Amino acid sequence: MVCDDVMYTQKSLAQRYDISIAALQRWYPFAGIVKPKKRGGYFDAATVEIADTFYVAIKIRRLTCEEYLQQVIPVGGLDAFMQKVNGIGLYDFLTKHISDEERENYIVQSVIKRLERNEAYKSASTTVASGAR
């Protein structure tokens, strides 16, 4: 994640999700993850955010990889999917509708923080735009 200021290799990214490198590599086509071009290369922050969202979808929301690819991606992402299917946004789901243990998960916390930052940015942008008239 951007807030982590950490550079991830395949090995360290797999460790982040507590999975093997082979399992991480199986995520690539489903999650839209692009492997770094050079051997030993690093994933950029946007790719880590994508992987975090995929992790939340399959581990916390308990979607299959195929469901993610066929249902989540076409509607515009996990938040849009959650609103369409469950009638609540991703933020509300992660902060109100999962167990405390799941909520304490490092990846879940990272996604919640990113959603809060994005919401704060939207609010600030709306305030600036409405004040500029």
mmCIF file with all atom_site columns, C-alpha atoms in Angstrom:
data_model
loop_
_atom_site.group_PDB
_atom_site.id
_atom_site.type_symbol
_atom_site.label_atom_id
_atom_site.label_alt_id
_atom_site.label_comp_id
_atom_site.label_asym_id
_atom_site.label_entity_id
_atom_site.label_seq_id
_atom_site.pdbx_PDB_ins_code
_atom_site.Cartn_x
_atom_site.Cartn_y
_atom_site.Cartn_z
_atom_site.occupancy
_atom_site.B_iso_or_equiv
_atom_site.pdbx_formal_charge
_atom_site.auth_seq_id
_atom_site.auth_comp_id
_atom_site.auth_asym_id
_atom_site.auth_atom_id
_atom_site.pdbx_PDB_model_num
ATOM 1   C CA . MET A 1 1   ? 0.000   0.000   0.000   1.00 0.00 ? 1   MET A CA 1
ATOM 2   C CA . VAL A 1 2   ? 1.054   3.559   -0.483  1.00 0.00 ? 2   VAL A CA 1
ATOM 3   C CA . CYS A 1 3   ? 1.000   4.217   3.253   1.00 0.00 ? 3   CYS A CA 1
ATOM 4   C CA . ASP A 1 4   ? 3.346   1.307   3.944   1.00 0.00 ? 4   ASP A CA 1
ATOM 5   C CA . ASP A 1 5   ? 6.308   2.792   2.053   1.00 0.00 ? 5   ASP A CA 1
ATOM 6   C CA . VAL A 1 6   ? 7.514   -0.765  1.492   1.00 0.00 ? 6   VAL A CA 1
ATOM 7   C CA . MET A 1 7   ? 8.830   -2.223  -1.737  1.00 0.00 ? 7   MET A CA 1
ATOM 8   C CA . TYR A 1 8   ? 7.571   -5.738  -2.387  1.00 0.00 ? 8   TYR A CA 1
ATOM 9   C CA . THR A 1 9   ? 9.187   -8.555  -4.354  1.00 0.00 ? 9   THR A CA 1
ATOM 10  C CA . GLN A 1 10  ? 7.214   -11.706 -5.198  1.00 0.00 ? 10  GLN A CA 1
ATOM 11  C CA . LYS A 1 11  ? 8.563   -13.344 -2.069  1.00 0.00 ? 11  LYS A CA 1
ATOM 12  C CA . SER A 1 12  ? 7.756   -10.477 0.288   1.00 0.00 ? 12  SER A CA 1
ATOM 13  C CA . LEU A 1 13  ? 4.320   -9.907  -1.299  1.00 0.00 ? 13  LEU A CA 1
ATOM 14  C CA . ALA A 1 14  ? 3.487   -13.602 -0.866  1.00 0.00 ? 14  ALA A CA 1
ATOM 15  C CA . GLN A 1 15  ? 4.604   -13.321 2.770   1.00 0.00 ? 15  GLN A CA 1
ATOM 16  C CA . ARG A 1 16  ? 2.331   -10.277 3.185   1.00 0.00 ? 16  ARG A CA 1
ATOM 17  C CA . TYR A 1 17  ? -0.672  -12.477 2.346   1.00 0.00 ? 17  TYR A CA 1
ATOM 18  C CA . ASP A 1 18  ? 0.698   -15.577 4.089   1.00 0.00 ? 18  ASP A CA 1
ATOM 19  C CA . ILE A 1 19  ? 0.639   -17.594 0.869   1.00 0.00 ? 19  ILE A CA 1
ATOM 20  C CA . SER A 1 20  ? 3.264   -19.275 -1.278  1.00 0.00 ? 20  SER A CA 1
ATOM 21  C CA . ILE A 1 21  ? 4.864   -17.598 -4.283  1.00 0.00 ? 21  ILE A CA 1
ATOM 22  C CA . ALA A 1 22  ? 3.100   -20.169 -6.487  1.00 0.00 ? 22  ALA A CA 1
ATOM 23  C CA . ALA A 1 23  ? -0.273  -19.208 -4.980  1.00 0.00 ? 23  ALA A CA 1
ATOM 24  C CA . LEU A 1 24  ? 0.504   -15.527 -5.531  1.00 0.00 ? 24  LEU A CA 1
ATOM 25  C CA . GLN A 1 25  ? 1.349   -16.269 -9.152  1.00 0.00 ? 25  GLN A CA 1
ATOM 26  C CA . ARG A 1 26  ? -2.026  -17.997 -9.560  1.00 0.00 ? 26  ARG A CA 1
ATOM 27  C CA . TRP A 1 27  ? -3.672  -14.722 -8.436  1.00 0.00 ? 27  TRP A CA 1
ATOM 28  C CA . TYR A 1 28  ? -2.170  -12.703 -11.295 1.00 0.00 ? 28  TYR A CA 1
ATOM 29  C CA . PRO A 1 29  ? -4.715  -13.391 -14.062 1.00 0.00 ? 29  PRO A CA 1
ATOM 30  C CA . PHE A 1 30  ? -7.706  -13.129 -11.720 1.00 0.00 ? 30  PHE A CA 1
ATOM 31  C CA . ALA A 1 31  ? -6.681  -9.995  -9.849  1.00 0.00 ? 31  ALA A CA 1
ATOM 32  C CA . GLY A 1 32  ? -5.092  -8.158  -12.774 1.00 0.00 ? 32  GLY A CA 1
ATOM 33  C CA . ILE A 1 33  ? -1.662  -8.186  -11.182 1.00 0.00 ? 33  ILE A CA 1
ATOM 34  C CA . VAL A 1 34  ? 1.274   -7.556  -13.475 1.00 0.00 ? 34  VAL A CA 1
ATOM 35  C CA . LYS A 1 35  ? 4.502   -9.234  -12.414 1.00 0.00 ? 35  LYS A CA 1
ATOM 36  C CA . PRO A 1 36  ? 7.571   -6.972  -12.415 1.00 0.00 ? 36  PRO A CA 1
ATOM 37  C CA . LYS A 1 37  ? 9.396   -7.286  -15.723 1.00 0.00 ? 37  LYS A CA 1
ATOM 38  C CA . LYS A 1 38  ? 12.861  -7.987  -14.403 1.00 0.00 ? 38  LYS A CA 1
ATOM 39  C CA . ARG A 1 39  ? 13.734  -10.826 -12.086 1.00 0.00 ? 39  ARG A CA 1
ATOM 40  C CA . GLY A 1 40  ? 13.813  -9.660  -8.498  1.00 0.00 ? 40  GLY A CA 1
ATOM 41  C CA . GLY A 1 41  ? 11.853  -6.545  -9.473  1.00 0.00 ? 41  GLY A CA 1
ATOM 42  C CA . TYR A 1 42  ? 9.438   -4.737  -7.220  1.00 0.00 ? 42  TYR A CA 1
ATOM 43  C CA . PHE A 1 43  ? 5.669   -4.341  -7.385  1.00 0.00 ? 43  PHE A CA 1
ATOM 44  C CA . ASP A 1 44  ? 4.443   -0.749  -7.497  1.00 0.00 ? 44  ASP A CA 1
ATOM 45  C CA . ALA A 1 45  ? 2.041   0.641   -4.892  1.00 0.00 ? 45  ALA A CA 1
ATOM 46  C CA . ALA A 1 46  ? -0.958  0.419   -7.241  1.00 0.00 ? 46  ALA A CA 1
ATOM 47  C CA . THR A 1 47  ? -0.342  -3.294  -7.751  1.00 0.00 ? 47  THR A CA 1
ATOM 48  C CA . VAL A 1 48  ? -0.146  -3.865  -3.994  1.00 0.00 ? 48  VAL A CA 1
ATOM 49  C CA . GLU A 1 49  ? -3.487  -2.056  -3.601  1.00 0.00 ? 49  GLU A CA 1
ATOM 50  C CA . ILE A 1 50  ? -5.003  -4.317  -6.271  1.00 0.00 ? 50  ILE A CA 1
ATOM 51  C CA . ALA A 1 51  ? -3.618  -7.379  -4.500  1.00 0.00 ? 51  ALA A CA 1
ATOM 52  C CA . ASP A 1 52  ? -4.945  -6.145  -1.143  1.00 0.00 ? 52  ASP A CA 1
ATOM 53  C CA . THR A 1 53  ? -8.433  -5.729  -2.589  1.00 0.00 ? 53  THR A CA 1
ATOM 54  C CA . PHE A 1 54  ? -8.251  -9.171  -4.176  1.00 0.00 ? 54  PHE A CA 1
ATOM 55  C CA . TYR A 1 55  ? -7.153  -10.639 -0.846  1.00 0.00 ? 55  TYR A CA 1
ATOM 56  C CA . VAL A 1 56  ? -10.125 -9.023  0.910   1.00 0.00 ? 56  VAL A CA 1
ATOM 57  C CA . ALA A 1 57  ? -12.476 -10.345 -1.782  1.00 0.00 ? 57  ALA A CA 1
ATOM 58  C CA . ILE A 1 58  ? -11.322 -13.942 -1.567  1.00 0.00 ? 58  ILE A CA 1
ATOM 59  C CA . LYS A 1 59  ? -10.380 -14.239 2.116   1.00 0.00 ? 59  LYS A CA 1
ATOM 60  C CA . ILE A 1 60  ? -12.851 -11.916 3.849   1.00 0.00 ? 60  ILE A CA 1
ATOM 61  C CA . ARG A 1 61  ? -15.810 -11.691 1.408   1.00 0.00 ? 61  ARG A CA 1
ATOM 62  C CA . ARG A 1 62  ? -15.093 -15.318 0.444   1.00 0.00 ? 62  ARG A CA 1
ATOM 63  C CA . LEU A 1 63  ? -15.488 -15.002 -3.302  1.00 0.00 ? 63  LEU A CA 1
ATOM 64  C CA . THR A 1 64  ? -13.822 -17.488 -5.604  1.00 0.00 ? 64  THR A CA 1
ATOM 65  C CA . CYS A 1 65  ? -11.199 -16.314 -8.082  1.00 0.00 ? 65  CYS A CA 1
ATOM 66  C CA . GLU A 1 66  ? -13.672 -16.949 -10.905 1.00 0.00 ? 66  GLU A CA 1
ATOM 67  C CA . GLU A 1 67  ? -16.417 -14.935 -9.167  1.00 0.00 ? 67  GLU A CA 1
ATOM 68  C CA . TYR A 1 68  ? -13.979 -12.064 -8.726  1.00 0.00 ? 68  TYR A CA 1
ATOM 69  C CA . LEU A 1 69  ? -13.065 -12.109 -12.399 1.00 0.00 ? 69  LEU A CA 1
ATOM 70  C CA . GLN A 1 70  ? -16.608 -12.591 -13.703 1.00 0.00 ? 70  GLN A CA 1
ATOM 71  C CA . GLN A 1 71  ? -18.641 -10.516 -11.238 1.00 0.00 ? 71  GLN A CA 1
ATOM 72  C CA . VAL A 1 72  ? -16.440 -7.988  -9.425  1.00 0.00 ? 72  VAL A CA 1
ATOM 73  C CA . ILE A 1 73  ? -14.284 -6.683  -12.264 1.00 0.00 ? 73  ILE A CA 1
ATOM 74  C CA . PRO A 1 74  ? -17.175 -6.055  -14.717 1.00 0.00 ? 74  PRO A CA 1
ATOM 75  C CA . VAL A 1 75  ? -19.125 -3.877  -12.252 1.00 0.00 ? 75  VAL A CA 1
ATOM 76  C CA . GLY A 1 76  ? -16.120 -1.685  -11.487 1.00 0.00 ? 76  GLY A CA 1
ATOM 77  C CA . GLY A 1 77  ? -14.459 -3.189  -8.438  1.00 0.00 ? 77  GLY A CA 1
ATOM 78  C CA . LEU A 1 78  ? -15.169 -4.669  -5.044  1.00 0.00 ? 78  LEU A CA 1
ATOM 79  C CA . ASP A 1 79  ? -16.911 -1.582  -3.613  1.00 0.00 ? 79  ASP A CA 1
ATOM 80  C CA . ALA A 1 80  ? -19.352 -1.404  -6.549  1.00 0.00 ? 80  ALA A CA 1
ATOM 81  C CA . PHE A 1 81  ? -19.922 -5.168  -6.334  1.00 0.00 ? 81  PHE A CA 1
ATOM 82  C CA . MET A 1 82  ? -20.653 -4.971  -2.607  1.00 0.00 ? 82  MET A CA 1
ATOM 83  C CA . GLN A 1 83  ? -23.116 -2.127  -3.135  1.00 0.00 ? 83  GLN A CA 1
ATOM 84  C CA . LYS A 1 84  ? -24.865 -3.995  -5.950  1.00 0.00 ? 84  LYS A CA 1
ATOM 85  C CA . VAL A 1 85  ? -25.025 -7.426  -4.311  1.00 0.00 ? 85  VAL A CA 1
ATOM 86  C CA . ASN A 1 86  ? -25.118 -6.650  -0.590  1.00 0.00 ? 86  ASN A CA 1
ATOM 87  C CA . GLY A 1 87  ? -26.529 -3.123  -0.533  1.00 0.00 ? 87  GLY A CA 1
ATOM 88  C CA . ILE A 1 88  ? -23.574 -1.808  1.491   1.00 0.00 ? 88  ILE A CA 1
ATOM 89  C CA . GLY A 1 89  ? -20.232 -0.354  0.525   1.00 0.00 ? 89  GLY A CA 1
ATOM 90  C CA . LEU A 1 90  ? -16.904 -2.029  1.093   1.00 0.00 ? 90  LEU A CA 1
ATOM 91  C CA . TYR A 1 91  ? -16.015 0.356   3.938   1.00 0.00 ? 91  TYR A CA 1
ATOM 92  C CA . ASP A 1 92  ? -19.206 -0.438  5.862   1.00 0.00 ? 92  ASP A CA 1
ATOM 93  C CA . PHE A 1 93  ? -18.719 -4.156  5.250   1.00 0.00 ? 93  PHE A CA 1
ATOM 94  C CA . LEU A 1 94  ? -15.154 -4.071  6.583   1.00 0.00 ? 94  LEU A CA 1
ATOM 95  C CA . THR A 1 95  ? -15.913 -1.866  9.576   1.00 0.00 ? 95  THR A CA 1
ATOM 96  C CA . LYS A 1 96  ? -19.317 -3.208  10.651  1.00 0.00 ? 96  LYS A CA 1
ATOM 97  C CA . HIS A 1 97  ? -20.070 -6.642  9.215   1.00 0.00 ? 97  HIS A CA 1
ATOM 98  C CA . ILE A 1 98  ? -17.018 -8.828  9.799   1.00 0.00 ? 98  ILE A CA 1
ATOM 99  C CA . SER A 1 99  ? -15.627 -10.381 12.963  1.00 0.00 ? 99  SER A CA 1
ATOM 100 C CA . ASP A 1 100 ? -13.230 -8.463  15.177  1.00 0.00 ? 100 ASP A CA 1
ATOM 101 C CA . GLU A 1 101 ? -10.518 -10.969 14.285  1.00 0.00 ? 101 GLU A CA 1
ATOM 102 C CA . GLU A 1 102 ? -11.007 -10.345 10.564  1.00 0.00 ? 102 GLU A CA 1
ATOM 103 C CA . ARG A 1 103 ? -11.130 -6.588  11.158  1.00 0.00 ? 103 ARG A CA 1
ATOM 104 C CA . GLU A 1 104 ? -7.764  -6.737  12.944  1.00 0.00 ? 104 GLU A CA 1
ATOM 105 C CA . ASN A 1 105 ? -6.127  -8.371  9.912   1.00 0.00 ? 105 ASN A CA 1
ATOM 106 C CA . TYR A 1 106 ? -3.245  -6.244  8.642   1.00 0.00 ? 106 TYR A CA 1
ATOM 107 C CA . ILE A 1 107 ? -4.506  -6.273  5.034   1.00 0.00 ? 107 ILE A CA 1
ATOM 108 C CA . VAL A 1 108 ? -8.056  -5.378  6.080   1.00 0.00 ? 108 VAL A CA 1
ATOM 109 C CA . GLN A 1 109 ? -6.682  -2.477  8.125   1.00 0.00 ? 109 GLN A CA 1
ATOM 110 C CA . SER A 1 110 ? -4.683  -1.282  5.095   1.00 0.00 ? 110 SER A CA 1
ATOM 111 C CA . VAL A 1 111 ? -7.770  -1.373  2.864   1.00 0.00 ? 111 VAL A CA 1
ATOM 112 C CA . ILE A 1 112 ? -9.855  0.482   5.478   1.00 0.00 ? 112 ILE A CA 1
ATOM 113 C CA . LYS A 1 113 ? -7.184  3.195   5.786   1.00 0.00 ? 113 LYS A CA 1
ATOM 114 C CA . ARG A 1 114 ? -6.994  3.544   2.000   1.00 0.00 ? 114 ARG A CA 1
ATOM 115 C CA . LEU A 1 115 ? -10.793 3.872   1.779   1.00 0.00 ? 115 LEU A CA 1
ATOM 116 C CA . GLU A 1 116 ? -10.749 6.514   4.526   1.00 0.00 ? 116 GLU A CA 1
ATOM 117 C CA . ARG A 1 117 ? -8.003  8.457   2.721   1.00 0.00 ? 117 ARG A CA 1
ATOM 118 C CA . ASN A 1 118 ? -9.912  8.287   -0.561  1.00 0.00 ? 118 ASN A CA 1
ATOM 119 C CA . GLU A 1 119 ? -13.100 9.491   1.126   1.00 0.00 ? 119 GLU A CA 1
ATOM 120 C CA . ALA A 1 120 ? -11.238 12.351  2.817   1.00 0.00 ? 120 ALA A CA 1
ATOM 121 C CA . TYR A 1 121 ? -9.732  13.296  -0.545  1.00 0.00 ? 121 TYR A CA 1
ATOM 122 C CA . LYS A 1 122 ? -13.171 13.265  -2.214  1.00 0.00 ? 122 LYS A CA 1
ATOM 123 C CA . SER A 1 123 ? -14.604 15.445  0.556   1.00 0.00 ? 123 SER A CA 1
ATOM 124 C CA . ALA A 1 124 ? -11.728 17.916  0.299   1.00 0.00 ? 124 ALA A CA 1
ATOM 125 C CA . SER A 1 125 ? -12.006 18.037  -3.503  1.00 0.00 ? 125 SER A CA 1
ATOM 126 C CA . THR A 1 126 ? -15.754 18.673  -3.332  1.00 0.00 ? 126 THR A CA 1
ATOM 127 C CA . THR A 1 127 ? -15.266 21.437  -0.775  1.00 0.00 ? 127 THR A CA 1
ATOM 128 C CA . VAL A 1 128 ? -12.573 23.137  -2.868  1.00 0.00 ? 128 VAL A CA 1
ATOM 129 C CA . ALA A 1 129 ? -14.598 22.801  -6.075  1.00 0.00 ? 129 ALA A CA 1
ATOM 130 C CA . SER A 1 130 ? -17.776 24.231  -4.533  1.00 0.00 ? 130 SER A CA 1
ATOM 131 C CA . GLY A 1 131 ? -15.829 27.090  -2.944  1.00 0.00 ? 131 GLY A CA 1
ATOM 132 C CA . ALA A 1 132 ? -14.162 28.071  -6.225  1.00 0.00 ? 132 ALA A CA 1
ATOM 133 C CA . ARG A 1 133 ? -17.379 29.356  -7.821  1.00 0.00 ? 133 ARG A CA 1
#
